[in-house]
Amino acid sequence: MAYKISDECIACGACAEGCPVGAISEADGKYVIDADACIDCGACAGACPVGAPQAE
Ligand code: SF4
Ligand code: SF4
């Protein structure tokens, strides 16, 4: 299980700042979650203004 960022992402960066394990990074103007690093804490979903990170 891991969170995944949907196409709703507006690349604000809030989720990356709040991720406790640094699993979120920017790539080509969008933010992506490293599924192998994600510990499924849900902090990114709480920080996102558009609800883009969702549990798979
Ligand atoms: Fe990081 Fe937690 Fe979001 Fe996974 S669920 S990407 S560990 S903030
Ligand atoms: Fe994208 Fe939401 Fe992360 Fe902002 S907080 S970069 S909109 S996923």
Short mmCIF file of N, CA and C and ligand atoms in Angstrom, two decimals:
data_model
loop_
_atom_site.label_atom_id
_atom_site.label_comp_id
_atom_site.label_asym_id
_atom_site.label_seq_id
_atom_site.Cartn_x
_atom_site.Cartn_y
_atom_site.Cartn_z
N MET A 1 0.84 -1.20 0.00
CA MET A 1 0.00 0.00 0.00
C MET A 1 0.87 1.25 0.00
N ALA A 2 0.40 2.23 -0.73
CA ALA A 2 1.09 3.51 -0.76
C ALA A 2 0.10 4.54 -1.28
N TYR A 3 0.41 5.79 -1.04
CA TYR A 3 -0.41 6.86 -1.60
C TYR A 3 0.08 7.19 -3.00
N LYS A 4 -0.84 7.70 -3.80
CA LYS A 4 -0.48 8.09 -5.16
C LYS A 4 -1.10 9.46 -5.44
N ILE A 5 -0.37 10.31 -6.14
CA ILE A 5 -0.85 11.66 -6.45
C ILE A 5 -1.54 11.66 -7.81
N SER A 6 -2.77 12.16 -7.81
CA SER A 6 -3.57 12.15 -9.05
C SER A 6 -3.26 13.35 -9.93
N ASP A 7 -3.89 13.41 -11.07
CA ASP A 7 -3.69 14.52 -12.01
C ASP A 7 -4.24 15.84 -11.49
N GLU A 8 -4.97 15.81 -10.37
CA GLU A 8 -5.49 17.04 -9.78
C GLU A 8 -4.36 17.92 -9.23
N CYS A 9 -3.19 17.36 -9.04
CA CYS A 9 -2.05 18.06 -8.42
C CYS A 9 -1.75 19.38 -9.15
N ILE A 10 -1.63 20.47 -8.33
CA ILE A 10 -1.28 21.77 -8.89
C ILE A 10 0.17 22.14 -8.55
N ALA A 11 0.93 21.15 -8.10
CA ALA A 11 2.37 21.32 -7.85
C ALA A 11 2.70 22.42 -6.85
N CYS A 12 1.94 22.49 -5.76
CA CYS A 12 2.20 23.53 -4.75
C CYS A 12 3.34 23.17 -3.82
N GLY A 13 3.60 21.88 -3.65
CA GLY A 13 4.73 21.45 -2.83
C GLY A 13 4.42 21.20 -1.37
N ALA A 14 3.21 21.47 -0.93
CA ALA A 14 2.86 21.31 0.50
C ALA A 14 3.05 19.88 0.98
N CYS A 15 2.69 18.92 0.17
CA CYS A 15 2.79 17.52 0.59
C CYS A 15 4.24 17.10 0.79
N ALA A 16 5.11 17.55 -0.10
CA ALA A 16 6.52 17.16 -0.01
C ALA A 16 7.14 17.68 1.28
N GLU A 17 6.76 18.89 1.70
CA GLU A 17 7.29 19.45 2.94
C GLU A 17 6.83 18.66 4.14
N GLY A 18 5.63 18.10 4.08
CA GLY A 18 5.08 17.42 5.24
C GLY A 18 5.34 15.93 5.32
N CYS A 19 5.88 15.35 4.28
CA CYS A 19 6.11 13.90 4.29
C CYS A 19 7.25 13.54 5.25
N PRO A 20 7.00 12.68 6.25
CA PRO A 20 8.01 12.36 7.26
C PRO A 20 9.18 11.54 6.74
N VAL A 21 9.02 10.91 5.60
CA VAL A 21 10.10 10.08 5.08
C VAL A 21 10.68 10.59 3.76
N GLY A 22 10.26 11.79 3.36
CA GLY A 22 10.81 12.37 2.14
C GLY A 22 10.49 11.58 0.88
N ALA A 23 9.31 10.98 0.85
CA ALA A 23 8.96 10.12 -0.28
C ALA A 23 8.42 10.88 -1.49
N ILE A 24 8.17 12.19 -1.32
CA ILE A 24 7.54 12.96 -2.39
C ILE A 24 8.54 13.91 -3.04
N SER A 25 8.60 13.87 -4.36
CA SER A 25 9.52 14.75 -5.08
C SER A 25 8.86 15.28 -6.34
N GLU A 26 9.44 16.35 -6.86
CA GLU A 26 8.90 16.94 -8.08
C GLU A 26 9.59 16.32 -9.29
N ALA A 27 8.80 16.06 -10.31
CA ALA A 27 9.35 15.51 -11.54
C ALA A 27 8.57 16.07 -12.72
N ASP A 28 9.22 16.86 -13.53
CA ASP A 28 8.58 17.43 -14.71
C ASP A 28 7.33 18.23 -14.38
N GLY A 29 7.40 19.04 -13.33
CA GLY A 29 6.30 19.93 -13.00
C GLY A 29 5.15 19.29 -12.26
N LYS A 30 5.29 18.02 -11.89
CA LYS A 30 4.27 17.34 -11.10
C LYS A 30 4.95 16.68 -9.91
N TYR A 31 4.17 16.42 -8.87
CA TYR A 31 4.73 15.75 -7.71
C TYR A 31 4.37 14.28 -7.74
N VAL A 32 5.33 13.47 -7.32
CA VAL A 32 5.13 12.02 -7.35
C VAL A 32 5.59 11.40 -6.03
N ILE A 33 4.97 10.29 -5.66
CA ILE A 33 5.31 9.58 -4.44
C ILE A 33 6.09 8.31 -4.78
N ASP A 34 7.21 8.13 -4.07
CA ASP A 34 7.98 6.90 -4.20
C ASP A 34 7.26 5.83 -3.39
N ALA A 35 6.61 4.91 -4.06
CA ALA A 35 5.79 3.90 -3.38
C ALA A 35 6.61 3.02 -2.45
N ASP A 36 7.87 2.84 -2.74
CA ASP A 36 8.71 1.99 -1.89
C ASP A 36 9.08 2.69 -0.59
N ALA A 37 9.09 4.04 -0.61
CA ALA A 37 9.46 4.79 0.59
C ALA A 37 8.24 5.17 1.43
N CYS A 38 7.09 5.31 0.81
CA CYS A 38 5.88 5.74 1.50
C CYS A 38 5.48 4.77 2.61
N ILE A 39 5.18 5.33 3.81
CA ILE A 39 4.77 4.50 4.95
C ILE A 39 3.27 4.62 5.20
N ASP A 40 2.55 5.19 4.24
CA ASP A 40 1.08 5.18 4.29
C ASP A 40 0.51 5.98 5.47
N CYS A 41 1.17 7.09 5.83
CA CYS A 41 0.74 7.85 7.01
C CYS A 41 -0.44 8.77 6.73
N GLY A 42 -0.61 9.18 5.47
CA GLY A 42 -1.73 10.03 5.11
C GLY A 42 -1.50 11.52 5.29
N ALA A 43 -0.32 11.93 5.74
CA ALA A 43 -0.05 13.35 5.96
C ALA A 43 -0.18 14.16 4.67
N CYS A 44 0.22 13.59 3.57
CA CYS A 44 0.15 14.32 2.29
C CYS A 44 -1.30 14.61 1.91
N ALA A 45 -2.17 13.65 2.16
CA ALA A 45 -3.58 13.85 1.84
C ALA A 45 -4.16 14.98 2.67
N GLY A 46 -3.73 15.08 3.94
CA GLY A 46 -4.22 16.13 4.82
C GLY A 46 -3.69 17.50 4.46
N ALA A 47 -2.48 17.54 3.88
CA ALA A 47 -1.84 18.81 3.55
C ALA A 47 -2.26 19.35 2.19
N CYS A 48 -2.77 18.52 1.33
CA CYS A 48 -3.04 18.92 -0.05
C CYS A 48 -4.33 19.74 -0.17
N PRO A 49 -4.26 20.92 -0.83
CA PRO A 49 -5.44 21.77 -0.97
C PRO A 49 -6.46 21.25 -1.98
N VAL A 50 -6.07 20.29 -2.80
CA VAL A 50 -7.00 19.79 -3.83
C VAL A 50 -7.30 18.30 -3.70
N GLY A 51 -6.81 17.67 -2.62
CA GLY A 51 -7.11 16.26 -2.41
C GLY A 51 -6.50 15.31 -3.42
N ALA A 52 -5.33 15.67 -3.93
CA ALA A 52 -4.73 14.83 -4.97
C ALA A 52 -4.11 13.52 -4.46
N PRO A 53 -3.48 13.51 -3.29
CA PRO A 53 -2.91 12.23 -2.83
C PRO A 53 -4.02 11.30 -2.32
N GLN A 54 -4.05 10.11 -2.86
CA GLN A 54 -5.09 9.17 -2.47
C GLN A 54 -4.49 7.80 -2.21
N ALA A 55 -5.04 7.10 -1.22
CA ALA A 55 -4.58 5.75 -0.92
C ALA A 55 -4.96 4.81 -2.05
N GLU A 56 -4.02 3.99 -2.45
CA GLU A 56 -4.31 3.06 -3.54
C GLU A 56 -4.98 1.82 -3.00
FE1 SF4 B 1 4.72 10.59 2.68
FE2 SF4 B 1 2.84 9.77 4.37
FE3 SF4 B 1 2.14 10.71 1.98
FE4 SF4 B 1 3.35 8.36 2.15
S1 SF4 B 1 1.30 8.86 2.96
S2 SF4 B 1 3.86 9.98 0.70
S3 SF4 B 1 4.74 8.67 3.88
S4 SF4 B 1 3.14 11.88 3.64
FE1 SF4 B 2 0.19 18.45 -5.60
FE2 SF4 B 2 -1.40 18.40 -3.46
FE3 SF4 B 2 1.20 17.88 -3.22
FE4 SF4 B 2 0.36 20.36 -3.72
S1 SF4 B 2 -0.02 19.18 -1.84
S2 SF4 B 2 2.11 19.29 -4.72
S3 SF4 B 2 -1.40 19.98 -5.09
S4 SF4 B 2 -0.31 16.65 -4.37
#
